[in-house]
Coordinates of C-alpha atoms and ligand atoms in Angstrom, one line a residue:
M1 CA -16.3 -0.2 27.4
K2 CA -12.8 -1.2 26.6
R3 CA -11.1 -0.1 29.9
N4 CA -9.9 -3.1 32.0
G5 CA -7.4 -4.2 34.5
L6 CA -7.9 -1.4 37.1
C7 CA -6.3 -2.5 40.4
S8 CA -8.1 -1.8 43.7
R9 CA -5.3 0.5 44.8
H10 CA -6.3 2.8 42.0
I11 CA -9.9 3.2 43.1
P12 CA -9.5 6.8 44.3
W13 CA -8.6 7.7 40.6
I14 CA -11.7 6.0 39.2
L15 CA -13.8 9.1 39.8
L16 CA -11.3 11.1 37.9
F17 CA -11.6 8.7 35.0
F18 CA -15.4 8.8 35.2
F19 CA -15.3 12.6 34.5
S20 CA -12.6 12.4 31.9
C21 CA -14.6 9.6 30.1
I22 CA -17.6 12.0 29.8
H23 CA -15.2 14.4 28.2
H24 CA -14.1 11.6 25.9
T25 CA -17.6 10.8 24.8
L26 CA -18.4 14.4 24.0
Y27 CA -15.2 14.9 21.9
A28 CA -15.2 11.6 20.0
D29 CA -12.2 10.8 17.8
Y30 CA -13.5 11.3 14.3
P31 CA -12.4 12.6 11.8
L32 CA -9.2 10.6 11.7
F33 CA -6.5 13.1 10.8
W34 CA -6.0 16.6 12.1
Q35 CA -2.5 17.6 11.1
R36 CA -3.4 19.0 7.7
Y37 CA -6.6 19.3 5.6
T38 CA -7.2 16.2 3.5
A39 CA -9.9 14.9 1.2
D40 CA -10.8 12.3 -1.5
P41 CA -9.3 9.3 0.4
S42 CA -8.4 6.2 -1.6
G43 CA -7.8 3.1 0.5
I44 CA -5.6 0.1 -0.2
E45 CA -4.6 -2.9 2.1
Y46 CA -1.0 -3.9 1.9
N47 CA 1.1 -6.1 4.3
G48 CA -1.4 -5.9 7.2
R49 CA -1.9 -2.1 7.0
L50 CA -4.5 0.1 5.5
Y51 CA -3.1 3.0 3.5
L52 CA -5.2 6.0 2.7
F53 CA -4.0 8.4 -0.1
C54 CA -5.6 11.8 0.1
S55 CA -5.8 15.1 -1.7
H56 CA -4.0 17.7 0.4
D57 CA -6.1 20.9 0.7
T58 CA -4.0 24.0 1.2
Y59 CA -4.6 27.7 1.4
D60 CA -2.9 29.7 -1.3
P61 CA -1.8 33.1 0.0
N62 CA -2.1 34.6 -3.5
R63 CA -5.4 33.1 -4.5
G64 CA -7.1 32.4 -1.2
Y65 CA -9.3 29.4 -0.6
G66 CA -9.8 26.9 -3.5
Y67 CA -8.9 23.4 -4.5
F68 CA -5.1 24.1 -4.4
M69 CA -3.6 20.7 -4.0
N70 CA 0.1 20.3 -4.9
D71 CA 0.8 16.9 -3.4
I72 CA -0.8 13.7 -2.1
T73 CA -0.8 12.9 1.6
C74 CA -0.5 9.2 2.8
I75 CA -1.6 7.9 6.2
S76 CA -1.8 4.3 7.3
T77 CA -3.1 2.2 10.2
D78 CA -3.2 -1.4 11.4
D79 CA -5.8 -0.8 14.2
M80 CA -8.3 1.6 12.6
K81 CA -7.8 4.2 15.4
N82 CA -4.2 5.3 15.3
W83 CA -2.8 6.6 12.0
T84 CA 0.8 7.0 10.9
D85 CA 1.4 10.2 9.0
H86 CA 3.7 9.4 6.1
G87 CA 3.6 12.9 4.8
E88 CA 3.3 14.0 1.2
V89 CA 4.3 11.0 -1.0
F90 CA 3.8 12.6 -4.4
H91 CA 4.3 16.2 -5.5
A92 CA 3.1 17.8 -8.7
K93 CA 6.7 18.9 -9.4
D94 CA 7.5 15.2 -9.9
S95 CA 5.2 15.0 -12.9
K96 CA 7.3 15.1 -16.0
W97 CA 4.4 16.1 -18.2
G98 CA 3.8 19.2 -16.1
A99 CA 0.8 18.6 -13.9
K100 CA 0.3 21.5 -11.6
M101 CA -2.2 20.0 -9.2
T102 CA -2.6 16.5 -7.8
W103 CA -6.3 15.9 -7.2
A104 CA -8.2 12.9 -5.9
P105 CA -5.7 10.0 -6.1
C106 CA -6.2 6.3 -6.5
V107 CA -3.5 3.7 -5.8
V108 CA -3.3 0.1 -7.1
R109 CA -0.5 -2.5 -6.8
R110 CA 0.7 -4.5 -9.7
H111 CA 4.0 -6.3 -10.7
G112 CA 5.4 -5.4 -7.2
K113 CA 4.9 -1.6 -7.9
F114 CA 2.4 0.9 -6.7
Y115 CA 0.6 3.0 -9.3
L116 CA -0.8 6.3 -8.1
Y117 CA -3.3 7.9 -10.5
Y118 CA -4.2 11.5 -10.0
G119 CA -6.0 14.2 -11.9
D120 CA -5.2 17.7 -13.1
A121 CA -8.1 18.5 -15.4
N122 CA -6.8 22.0 -16.0
S123 CA -3.3 20.9 -17.2
G124 CA -4.1 17.9 -19.3
G125 CA -5.9 15.1 -17.5
I126 CA -5.0 12.0 -15.5
G127 CA -1.4 11.1 -14.8
V128 CA 0.2 8.1 -13.1
A129 CA 3.2 8.1 -10.7
V130 CA 5.0 4.9 -9.7
S131 CA 6.8 3.8 -6.6
D132 CA 8.2 0.5 -5.2
Q133 CA 6.8 1.4 -1.8
P134 CA 3.3 2.3 -0.7
T135 CA 4.7 5.4 1.0
G136 CA 6.6 6.6 -2.0
P137 CA 8.3 8.6 -3.2
Y138 CA 6.1 8.5 -6.3
I139 CA 7.4 9.8 -9.7
D140 CA 5.4 10.4 -12.9
S141 CA 8.1 10.0 -15.5
Q142 CA 5.7 9.9 -18.5
D143 CA 5.8 12.9 -20.8
H144 CA 2.0 12.9 -21.2
P145 CA -1.0 12.1 -19.1
V146 CA -2.4 8.6 -19.3
V147 CA -5.8 10.0 -20.2
G148 CA -6.6 13.4 -21.6
L149 CA -9.2 15.2 -23.6
S150 CA -7.7 13.8 -26.8
T151 CA -8.0 10.2 -25.6
P152 CA -10.6 8.5 -27.9
G153 CA -14.0 8.5 -26.3
V154 CA -13.3 11.1 -23.7
L155 CA -15.0 14.0 -25.6
L156 CA -18.2 13.4 -27.6
Y157 CA -18.1 14.4 -31.3
D158 CA -20.9 15.5 -33.6
E159 CA -21.6 14.2 -37.1
N160 CA -18.9 16.5 -38.5
H161 CA -16.4 14.9 -36.2
Q162 CA -16.1 18.2 -34.1
P163 CA -16.1 18.0 -30.4
I164 CA -19.5 18.9 -29.0
K165 CA -19.2 22.1 -27.0
N166 CA -21.3 23.2 -24.1
R167 CA -23.1 26.5 -24.0
K168 CA -19.9 28.4 -23.1
G169 CA -18.1 26.9 -26.1
V170 CA -16.0 24.5 -23.9
P171 CA -15.6 21.0 -25.4
G172 CA -17.3 18.8 -22.9
S173 CA -20.4 16.8 -22.6
I174 CA -23.5 17.8 -24.4
A175 CA -24.4 21.2 -25.9
G176 CA -26.2 23.3 -23.3
S177 CA -24.8 21.4 -20.4
E178 CA -23.2 23.1 -17.4
N179 CA -20.5 25.6 -18.0
W180 CA -17.5 23.5 -17.2
G181 CA -17.1 21.0 -20.0
M182 CA -15.5 17.6 -19.4
W183 CA -13.4 17.3 -16.2
C184 CA -10.9 14.7 -17.1
F185 CA -10.1 13.7 -13.5
D186 CA -11.1 11.6 -10.5
P187 CA -9.6 8.3 -11.6
C188 CA -10.3 5.0 -10.1
V189 CA -8.5 1.8 -11.3
L190 CA -9.7 -1.8 -10.9
I191 CA -7.5 -4.7 -11.8
D192 CA -10.1 -7.5 -12.5
D193 CA -9.6 -11.1 -11.5
D194 CA -8.6 -12.0 -15.1
G195 CA -5.8 -9.3 -15.0
Q196 CA -7.7 -6.7 -17.2
A197 CA -7.4 -3.2 -15.7
Y198 CA -10.1 -0.5 -16.1
M199 CA -10.1 3.1 -15.3
Y200 CA -13.3 4.9 -14.2
F201 CA -13.2 8.7 -14.4
G202 CA -14.7 12.0 -15.5
G203 CA -16.8 14.8 -14.0
A204 CA -19.0 18.0 -14.2
H205 CA -22.0 16.5 -15.9
P206 CA -24.1 13.3 -15.9
D207 CA -22.9 12.6 -19.5
N208 CA -19.3 12.9 -18.5
S209 CA -18.6 9.6 -16.7
R210 CA -16.2 7.3 -18.6
I211 CA -14.6 3.9 -18.4
I212 CA -11.5 2.9 -20.4
K213 CA -9.3 -0.2 -20.4
L214 CA -5.7 0.0 -19.4
K215 CA -2.9 -2.1 -20.9
E216 CA -1.0 -4.4 -18.6
N217 CA 1.8 -1.9 -18.2
M218 CA -0.8 0.3 -16.3
V219 CA 0.4 3.5 -18.0
E220 CA -1.3 3.2 -21.4
T221 CA -5.0 3.0 -22.4
D222 CA -6.3 0.3 -24.6
G223 CA -9.1 1.3 -27.0
A224 CA -11.7 4.1 -26.5
A225 CA -13.4 5.3 -23.4
I226 CA -17.1 4.5 -23.1
K227 CA -19.9 6.2 -21.2
P228 CA -21.7 4.0 -18.7
N229 CA -25.2 4.4 -17.4
T230 CA -24.7 6.6 -14.3
P231 CA -27.8 8.6 -13.5
G232 CA -27.1 11.9 -11.9
F233 CA -23.3 11.5 -12.1
F234 CA -21.3 14.5 -11.1
E235 CA -17.7 13.3 -10.1
A236 CA -15.7 10.9 -7.8
S237 CA -16.0 7.7 -9.7
F238 CA -15.2 4.6 -7.7
I239 CA -15.5 0.9 -8.6
H240 CA -15.4 -2.2 -6.3
K241 CA -16.2 -5.8 -7.0
Y242 CA -18.2 -7.9 -4.5
N243 CA -19.5 -11.4 -5.1
G244 CA -18.8 -11.2 -8.9
K245 CA -20.7 -7.9 -9.3
Y246 CA -19.3 -4.5 -10.2
Y247 CA -20.4 -1.5 -8.1
L248 CA -19.8 1.8 -9.8
S249 CA -20.3 4.6 -7.2
Y250 CA -20.0 8.3 -7.6
A251 CA -21.0 11.7 -6.2
G252 CA -24.4 12.3 -7.8
H253 CA -27.1 14.8 -8.2
Y254 CA -24.8 17.6 -7.2
F255 CA -27.0 20.3 -8.6
N256 CA -29.7 19.3 -6.2
K257 CA -27.4 19.7 -3.2
P258 CA -26.6 18.1 -0.8
A259 CA -24.8 15.6 -3.0
N260 CA -24.9 11.9 -2.0
I261 CA -22.6 9.0 -2.9
E262 CA -24.8 6.9 -5.2
Y263 CA -24.1 3.7 -7.1
V264 CA -25.2 1.4 -9.9
V265 CA -24.4 -2.2 -10.2
S266 CA -23.6 -4.6 -13.1
D267 CA -22.4 -8.2 -13.9
K268 CA -19.9 -6.6 -16.2
P269 CA -17.1 -4.0 -15.7
M270 CA -18.0 -1.7 -18.6
E271 CA -21.7 -2.0 -19.3
G272 CA -25.1 -3.1 -18.0
F273 CA -25.1 -0.8 -15.0
G274 CA -28.5 -0.3 -13.3
N275 CA -30.4 -0.6 -10.0
P276 CA -29.3 2.7 -8.6
G277 CA -29.0 3.2 -4.9
V278 CA -27.4 5.5 -2.3
V279 CA -24.2 4.4 -0.6
L280 CA -23.7 7.4 1.7
P281 CA -25.8 10.4 2.3
N282 CA -24.1 13.8 2.4
P283 CA -22.4 13.4 5.8
P284 CA -22.8 15.6 8.9
A285 CA -20.4 18.6 9.3
N286 CA -20.2 18.8 5.5
D287 CA -22.7 21.7 4.9
G288 CA -24.0 19.9 1.8
Y289 CA -20.7 20.4 0.0
N290 CA -18.9 17.8 -2.2
N291 CA -17.9 14.4 -1.1
H292 CA -15.5 11.8 -2.5
H293 CA -15.1 8.3 -1.3
S294 CA -13.4 4.9 -1.8
I295 CA -14.7 1.4 -0.8
F296 CA -12.2 -1.3 0.2
Q297 CA -11.6 -4.3 2.4
F298 CA -9.3 -4.4 5.4
K299 CA -8.7 -7.7 7.3
G300 CA -11.8 -9.1 5.6
E301 CA -14.3 -6.3 6.4
W302 CA -15.6 -3.7 4.1
Y303 CA -15.1 0.0 4.8
I304 CA -15.8 3.4 3.1
A305 CA -13.5 6.4 3.4
Y306 CA -14.9 9.8 2.5
H307 CA -14.5 13.4 3.7
N308 CA -16.4 16.2 5.5
R309 CA -15.5 19.6 7.0
E310 CA -15.3 18.6 10.6
V311 CA -11.6 19.7 11.3
A312 CA -12.4 23.1 9.8
Y313 CA -15.2 23.4 12.3
E314 CA -13.0 22.2 15.2
N315 CA -10.3 24.6 14.1
N316 CA -12.9 27.3 14.3
E317 CA -12.4 28.4 10.7
Q318 CA -14.7 31.4 10.3
D319 CA -14.4 32.0 6.6
R320 CA -17.2 30.2 4.8
R321 CA -14.8 29.4 2.0
A322 CA -12.4 27.8 4.4
R323 CA -15.2 25.5 5.5
E324 CA -15.9 24.7 1.8
Y325 CA -12.3 24.0 0.7
M326 CA -10.6 22.8 3.9
R327 CA -11.7 19.2 4.2
S328 CA -10.9 16.2 6.5
V329 CA -11.1 12.5 5.9
C330 CA -13.4 10.0 7.7
I331 CA -14.0 6.3 7.7
D332 CA -17.0 4.0 8.4
R333 CA -18.0 0.3 7.9
L334 CA -19.9 -0.6 4.8
F335 CA -22.2 -3.6 4.5
H336 CA -23.7 -5.4 1.4
H337 CA -27.1 -6.9 1.8
E338 CA -27.6 -10.6 0.8
D339 CA -29.6 -9.4 -2.3
G340 CA -26.5 -7.6 -3.5
T341 CA -27.6 -4.1 -2.7
I342 CA -25.5 -1.8 -0.4
Q343 CA -26.8 -0.9 3.0
T344 CA -26.8 2.9 3.1
V345 CA -24.0 4.0 5.4
E346 CA -24.8 5.8 8.5
P347 CA -21.9 8.2 9.2
T348 CA -20.5 7.9 12.7
R349 CA -18.1 9.9 14.8
D350 CA -16.6 7.0 16.7
G351 CA -18.1 3.9 15.1
L352 CA -15.1 1.7 14.5
K353 CA -13.6 -0.8 16.9
Q354 CA -9.9 -0.6 17.6
L355 CA -8.6 -3.8 16.0
K356 CA -5.5 -4.2 18.3
Y357 CA -4.1 -2.3 21.2
I358 CA -0.9 -0.3 21.3
N359 CA 2.0 -1.9 23.1
P360 CA 3.6 0.9 25.2
Y361 CA 6.7 -1.2 26.0
E362 CA 8.0 -1.1 22.4
R363 CA 9.3 1.9 20.4
N364 CA 6.3 3.8 19.2
E365 CA 6.7 6.3 16.4
A366 CA 5.6 9.8 17.5
E367 CA 3.8 10.4 14.2
T368 CA 1.4 7.5 14.8
M369 CA -1.7 8.9 16.6
A370 CA -5.4 9.1 16.9
K371 CA -5.4 12.8 17.1
G372 CA -2.7 15.5 16.7
F373 CA -3.8 18.8 18.1
G374 CA -1.8 21.8 16.9
I375 CA 1.2 19.8 15.8
N376 CA 2.6 18.8 12.4
T377 CA 5.0 16.1 11.2
A378 CA 8.1 16.3 9.0
F379 CA 11.0 14.2 7.8
K380 CA 13.7 14.0 10.5
E381 CA 16.4 15.2 8.1
K382 CA 16.9 15.7 4.4
G383 CA 17.0 12.4 2.5
S384 CA 15.5 10.5 5.5
Y385 CA 12.1 8.8 5.4
N386 CA 11.9 8.7 9.2
R387 CA 9.2 11.2 10.3
I388 CA 9.0 13.1 13.5
V389 CA 6.4 15.3 15.2
N390 CA 7.3 19.0 14.9
S391 CA 5.6 22.4 15.3
I392 CA 5.1 21.7 19.0
H393 CA 3.8 24.7 21.0
D394 CA 2.3 25.1 24.5
G395 CA -1.0 23.3 24.8
D396 CA -0.6 21.1 21.7
Y397 CA -1.0 17.4 22.2
V398 CA -1.1 14.0 20.6
K399 CA -3.7 11.4 21.6
I400 CA -2.9 7.7 21.2
C401 CA -5.9 5.5 21.4
G402 CA -6.1 2.2 23.3
V403 CA -2.7 1.8 25.0
Q404 CA -2.5 -1.5 26.9
F405 CA -0.5 -1.2 30.1
T406 CA 0.1 -4.8 31.2
H407 CA 2.2 -5.9 34.2
G408 CA 0.3 -3.5 36.5
G409 CA 1.4 -0.5 34.5
A410 CA 4.6 1.3 33.6
S411 CA 7.2 2.9 35.8
K412 CA 9.0 5.1 33.3
F413 CA 8.3 7.1 30.2
S414 CA 11.0 7.9 27.6
A415 CA 10.9 10.0 24.5
T416 CA 13.5 10.7 21.8
L417 CA 13.5 14.5 21.5
S418 CA 15.5 17.4 20.1
S419 CA 15.4 20.9 21.4
P420 CA 17.9 23.8 21.1
K421 CA 16.6 25.7 24.2
G422 CA 15.2 23.0 26.4
N423 CA 12.3 25.2 27.3
G424 CA 9.4 22.7 27.5
R425 CA 8.0 19.6 29.1
I426 CA 5.6 16.7 28.3
E427 CA 2.7 15.9 30.5
I428 CA 1.7 12.2 30.4
R429 CA -2.0 12.1 30.8
L430 CA -4.7 9.4 30.5
E431 CA -8.2 9.6 29.0
G432 CA -8.1 13.3 28.1
A433 CA -5.9 16.3 27.4
N434 CA -7.0 17.4 30.9
G435 CA -7.2 13.8 32.2
L436 CA -5.2 12.1 34.9
L437 CA -1.6 13.3 35.1
I438 CA 0.7 10.3 35.7
G439 CA 4.0 12.0 35.1
T440 CA 5.9 14.9 33.5
L441 CA 9.0 14.8 31.4
P442 CA 11.1 18.0 31.5
V443 CA 12.7 18.6 28.0
S444 CA 16.2 19.8 28.6
S445 CA 18.4 21.2 25.7
T446 CA 19.8 18.6 23.4
G447 CA 22.1 21.1 21.7
G448 CA 20.1 21.7 18.5
W449 CA 17.3 20.6 16.3
D450 CA 19.5 17.9 14.7
Q451 CA 20.8 16.7 18.1
W452 CA 18.5 13.9 19.4
Q453 CA 18.5 12.4 22.9
T454 CA 16.3 9.9 24.7
L455 CA 15.0 11.5 27.9
T456 CA 13.3 9.6 30.7
T457 CA 11.1 10.3 33.7
T458 CA 9.4 8.1 36.3
I459 CA 5.6 7.9 36.3
K460 CA 2.8 6.5 38.5
P461 CA 2.1 2.9 37.4
L462 CA -1.4 2.1 36.3
G463 CA -2.5 -1.1 34.7
G464 CA -5.3 -1.3 32.0
V465 CA -6.2 0.0 28.6
F466 CA -6.2 3.8 28.3
D467 CA -6.2 6.6 25.7
L468 CA -2.8 8.2 26.2
Y469 CA -2.4 12.0 25.8
L470 CA 1.1 13.5 25.5
V471 CA 0.4 17.1 26.3
F472 CA 3.2 19.6 25.4
R473 CA 3.9 22.5 27.6
G474 CA 6.3 25.5 27.6
E475 CA 6.4 29.2 27.3
P476 CA 3.2 30.4 25.5
H477 CA 5.0 32.1 22.6
P478 CA 5.1 31.3 18.9
E479 CA 8.5 29.6 19.0
E480 CA 8.6 25.8 18.4
L481 CA 9.5 24.2 21.7
F482 CA 10.9 20.8 20.8
R483 CA 10.5 17.8 18.4
M484 CA 9.7 14.2 19.1
D485 CA 10.8 11.1 17.2
D486 CA 9.4 8.3 19.3
W487 CA 8.2 7.3 22.8
T488 CA 8.1 4.2 25.0
F489 CA 7.3 3.1 28.5
S490 CA 9.1 0.7 30.8
P491 CA 7.0 -1.9 32.7
S492 CA 7.2 -1.6 36.5
Ligands
LIG1 O1 -10.5 17.4 -4.3 C1 -10.8 18.1 -5.5 C2 -12.1 17.7 -6.1 O2 -13.1 17.8 -5.2 C3 -12.1 16.2 -6.4 O3 -11.4 15.9 -7.6 C4 -13.6 16.0 -6.5 O4 -13.9 14.7 -6.5 C5 -14.0 16.7 -5.2 O5 -13.9 15.9 -4.1

């Protein structure tokens, strides 16, 4: 147990902690992002942080539930527990060639730039958007997708040089295959040690997995796509290299639900794949629906990010289609055996260690949290990249995991807030949303949403490492109470 540093004068509170710890165990802190529904996470380590780029599942009021994804959400962490919400870093409207959806991203870094590949199988294929920063904004300024159905090798052709059609007449994989044809989407890009880049993609049928080389400029293909040996392939191609071997993983055997994440391995990036195995079974709280993953290193350890339907469950979504289409991202450790096989991942709810504690005595961004219940985040103002927590209502809260109160604890809590009416307060609690109350900050009017003030209150000092809950209170009506930019404590 990570708690430490409890002083003897706090013994009367230990019982309270005992009960709130039980609460904590029952409501463990996975999945890792609650603000919005997210899926298909693609991980990349950069400058000491892990960035996850995710599809953003939305409900379309005109069309209902479906994979309506108009932008890509980015979150990042440096401790594996508390995640910073960077918001939507790429929008379909910023695709010059006219992508309407942004599905299942993959981000790689080259020549000091970040390349975000995304799919829109209905509008043309796989595009690439570029940014100087991991957190965007990303722009796709090409007037065509990087890979589409007309890219050599994507569709299979018969002896008369006509694209082979499936039984519905859609050019796709083999005649008589499923009804969908080739899904030219779900890109994953690897830059090999010799500098050659490869893209792995495709979907809808075992014959539809593809690999194609990319030129050094990362926006053009080089040669024709080829079809690797990927038994049971359905979608969600991913490639990682470990000890000189190439592991091509994908969502497989979808038609015999529940789909697993499976893999094949080779000594070469484009051929020779064999020795199939299972990376990740269909996870809990997923109802056997689709899954999509990425495998990456962070601070020298291997991880797998994937999705399930846990947040839809926690939000008590009743509609079966909401639970199918409203997904939420998860993360777990991944281990390679000495013989080169992958140890099948056991999905956990709270299986990762926090890599470093939060320092409460420095400025902490409000949008960095282990859990955001009821709230959302937004840019502070137009043209700014500083994000704030908004959409705060009575009973909402943010949880910050593993806050280390040294020097016997803190004496004051401060937060930078804006509120036109001043009709709320922040309860500062430890170890649970109903856990020990150590102080309350009344939120007075700051004069408007664009008027920010740092407000301070005194709190009961308590040394040790705790999960901090900032619980928002106010009149229980639908009006937004206040917004929060950052918070800090002062040592006693
Ligand atoms: O997110 C939309 C689609 O669902 C992805 O492209 C697939 O891999 C599946 O996760």
